[in-house]
Short mmCIF file of C-alpha atoms in Angstrom, two decimals:
data_model
loop_
_atom_site.label_atom_id
_atom_site.label_comp_id
_atom_site.label_asym_id
_atom_site.label_seq_id
_atom_site.Cartn_x
_atom_site.Cartn_y
_atom_site.Cartn_z
CA UNK G 12 19.53 -56.31 -10.07
CA UNK G 13 22.12 -54.43 -12.10
CA UNK G 14 19.48 -53.61 -14.65
CA UNK G 15 17.35 -51.85 -11.99
CA UNK G 16 20.36 -49.86 -10.78
CA UNK G 17 21.06 -48.85 -14.36
CA UNK G 18 17.41 -47.71 -14.75
CA UNK G 19 17.60 -45.71 -11.52
CA UNK G 20 20.69 -43.95 -12.89
CA UNK G 21 18.84 -43.22 -16.15
CA UNK G 22 15.79 -41.96 -14.24
CA UNK G 23 17.94 -39.61 -12.16
CA UNK G 24 19.75 -38.39 -15.26
CA UNK G 25 16.43 -37.85 -17.07
CA UNK G 26 14.93 -35.93 -14.13
CA UNK G 27 18.03 -33.71 -13.90
CA UNK G 28 17.94 -32.99 -17.61
CA UNK G 29 14.21 -32.26 -17.55
CA UNK G 30 14.65 -29.89 -14.61
CA UNK G 31 17.46 -28.09 -16.44
CA UNK G 32 15.32 -27.67 -19.58
CA UNK G 33 12.39 -26.41 -17.51
CA UNK G 34 14.62 -23.86 -15.72
CA UNK G 35 16.03 -22.58 -19.01
CA UNK G 36 12.58 -22.32 -20.57
CA UNK G 37 11.15 -20.40 -17.60
CA UNK G 38 14.22 -18.14 -17.50
CA UNK G 39 13.88 -17.34 -21.22
CA UNK G 40 10.16 -16.60 -20.89
CA UNK G 41 10.71 -14.34 -17.90
CA UNK G 42 13.55 -12.54 -19.71
CA UNK G 43 11.27 -11.90 -22.71
CA UNK G 44 8.41 -10.64 -20.52
CA UNK G 45 10.80 -8.38 -18.61
CA UNK G 46 12.17 -6.97 -21.85
CA UNK G 47 8.64 -6.11 -23.06
CA UNK G 48 7.67 -4.55 -19.73
CA UNK G 49 10.91 -2.55 -19.59
CA UNK G 50 10.18 -1.12 -23.04
CA UNK G 51 6.61 -0.28 -22.02
CA UNK G 52 7.83 1.46 -18.84
CA UNK G 53 10.34 3.52 -20.83
CA UNK G 54 7.61 4.61 -23.23
CA UNK G 55 5.36 5.64 -20.32
CA UNK G 56 8.21 7.64 -18.78
CA UNK G 57 8.92 9.40 -22.09
CA UNK G 58 5.21 10.12 -22.49
CA UNK G 59 5.11 11.67 -19.01
CA UNK G 60 8.14 13.87 -19.73
CA UNK G 61 6.65 15.11 -23.02
CA UNK G 62 3.31 15.79 -21.30
CA UNK G 63 5.13 17.80 -18.62
CA UNK G 64 6.78 19.98 -21.27
CA UNK G 65 3.45 20.36 -23.08
CA UNK G 66 1.78 21.48 -19.88
CA UNK G 67 4.57 23.99 -19.25
CA UNK G 68 4.13 25.36 -22.77
CA UNK G 69 0.38 25.75 -22.25
CA UNK G 70 0.95 27.51 -18.92
CA UNK G 71 3.49 29.83 -20.57
CA UNK G 72 1.07 30.61 -23.40
CA UNK G 73 -1.70 31.38 -20.91
CA UNK G 74 0.61 33.64 -18.94
CA UNK G 75 1.75 35.48 -22.06
CA UNK G 76 -1.86 35.92 -23.18
CA UNK G 77 -2.76 37.42 -19.80
CA UNK G 78 0.32 39.66 -20.00
CA UNK G 79 -1.20 41.36 -23.04
CA UNK G 80 -3.99 42.87 -20.94
CA UNK G 81 -2.44 42.87 -17.44
CA UNK G 82 0.93 43.78 -15.96
CA UNK G 83 3.48 40.97 -16.24
CA UNK G 84 3.60 40.28 -12.49
CA UNK G 85 -0.22 40.00 -12.30
CA UNK G 86 -0.31 37.61 -15.28
CA UNK G 87 2.39 35.42 -13.68
CA UNK G 88 0.58 35.47 -10.33
CA UNK G 89 -2.78 34.54 -11.87
CA UNK G 90 -1.15 31.73 -13.86
CA UNK G 91 0.54 30.38 -10.72
CA UNK G 92 -2.71 30.48 -8.72
CA UNK G 93 -4.62 28.69 -11.50
CA UNK G 94 -1.93 25.99 -11.74
CA UNK G 95 -1.90 25.58 -7.95
CA UNK G 96 -5.68 25.21 -7.86
CA UNK G 97 -5.50 22.66 -10.69
CA UNK G 98 -2.82 20.68 -8.81
CA UNK G 99 -4.94 20.70 -5.63
CA UNK G 100 -8.04 19.56 -7.53
CA UNK G 101 -6.11 16.73 -9.16
CA UNK G 102 -4.66 15.64 -5.81
CA UNK G 103 -8.09 15.62 -4.20
CA UNK G 104 -9.49 13.65 -7.12
CA UNK G 105 -6.73 11.06 -6.75
CA UNK G 106 -7.47 10.25 -3.12
CA UNK G 107 -10.74 10.46 -1.22
CA UNK G 108 -10.86 13.37 1.22
CA UNK G 109 -11.74 12.43 4.81
CA UNK G 110 -14.89 13.91 6.27
CA UNK G 111 -14.31 16.91 8.48
CA UNK G 112 -14.42 16.27 12.26
CA UNK G 113 -17.10 18.03 14.28
CA UNK G 114 -14.71 18.79 17.15
CA UNK G 115 -11.40 20.54 16.46
CA UNK G 116 -8.44 18.32 17.33
CA UNK G 117 -10.26 15.08 16.48
CA UNK G 118 -10.07 13.15 13.22
CA UNK G 119 -13.24 11.77 11.73
CA UNK G 120 -12.89 8.07 10.98
CA UNK G 121 -14.30 6.82 7.64
CA UNK G 122 -16.59 4.38 9.45
CA UNK G 123 -18.46 7.00 11.46
CA UNK G 124 -16.48 7.10 14.72
CA UNK G 125 -14.02 9.75 15.74
CA UNK G 126 -10.43 9.32 16.71
CA UNK G 127 -8.89 11.20 19.60
CA UNK G 128 -5.92 13.47 18.92
CA UNK G 129 -3.50 10.87 20.30
CA UNK G 130 -4.64 8.33 17.73
CA UNK G 131 -6.97 6.27 19.96
CA UNK G 132 -10.65 5.86 19.26
CA UNK G 133 -13.39 7.87 20.88
CA UNK G 134 -16.07 6.24 23.06
CA UNK G 135 -18.20 3.75 21.17
CA UNK G 136 -16.57 4.51 17.85
CA UNK G 137 -14.79 2.36 15.35
CA UNK G 138 -11.17 2.26 14.31
CA UNK G 139 -9.57 1.33 11.03
CA UNK G 140 -6.86 -1.29 11.32
CA UNK G 141 -5.12 -2.72 8.26
CA UNK G 142 -7.83 -1.50 5.91
CA UNK G 143 -10.74 -3.02 7.85
CA UNK G 144 -13.10 -1.51 10.41
CA UNK G 145 -12.78 -2.77 13.96
CA UNK G 146 -15.36 -1.89 16.66
CA UNK G 147 -13.93 -0.16 19.73
CA UNK G 148 -15.58 -0.63 23.14
CA UNK G 149 -16.74 2.51 24.93
CA UNK G 150 -14.26 4.13 27.32
CA UNK G 151 -15.22 4.29 31.02
CA UNK G 152 -16.28 7.74 32.23
CA UNK G 153 -13.92 7.54 35.22
CA UNK G 154 -10.31 6.35 35.00
CA UNK G 155 -9.50 3.29 37.09
CA UNK G 156 -8.01 3.90 40.53
CA UNK G 157 -4.34 3.06 40.74
CA UNK G 158 -2.74 1.31 43.70
CA UNK G 159 -6.05 0.49 45.39
CA UNK G 160 -7.02 -3.18 45.53
CA UNK G 161 -10.59 -3.92 46.62
CA UNK G 162 -10.85 -6.22 49.65
CA UNK G 163 -11.64 -9.86 48.97
CA UNK G 164 -14.71 -11.55 50.32
CA UNK G 165 -14.09 -14.78 52.23
CA UNK G 166 -16.01 -17.01 49.72
CA UNK G 167 -14.35 -15.57 46.60
CA UNK G 168 -11.24 -16.70 44.75
CA UNK G 169 -9.18 -19.85 44.51
CA UNK G 170 -7.74 -19.93 48.03
CA UNK G 171 -8.40 -22.65 50.63
CA UNK G 172 -11.11 -20.57 52.32
CA UNK G 173 -13.22 -20.70 49.10
CA UNK G 174 -13.55 -24.47 49.36
#
């Protein structure tokens, strides 16, 4: 019996040691991957900063070239308008523009329905919830009456008279 207890102790010790080695190995691998990704992110950031300065230099050169034939204020204004238009075009290219609504005050939903100004869906339309399209039932043409309860017929319901 003592031999089995001794083996159980060895098994527990072996499992603990194996778990420790596995933890250290995973930690070292993750540290190495993080180091590589950190370096890559720093290089991307530096590349973006250099590209920003290059773009500013190109805009300055374009403005100075325009200033040769136009007044300085007109060259600066034209350069600013061109850069603004370029920024707008890039923004629109980055995200899809929603279709324009037919009725002012309503948003056009990507699935074909329209959304009311308050955020609800229009009659018989569809709504987008969590990235998926959900059908919306049509709204009644008349709002429900409040405070008025229709009378019950004697044979309706769960009361004793229904039995």
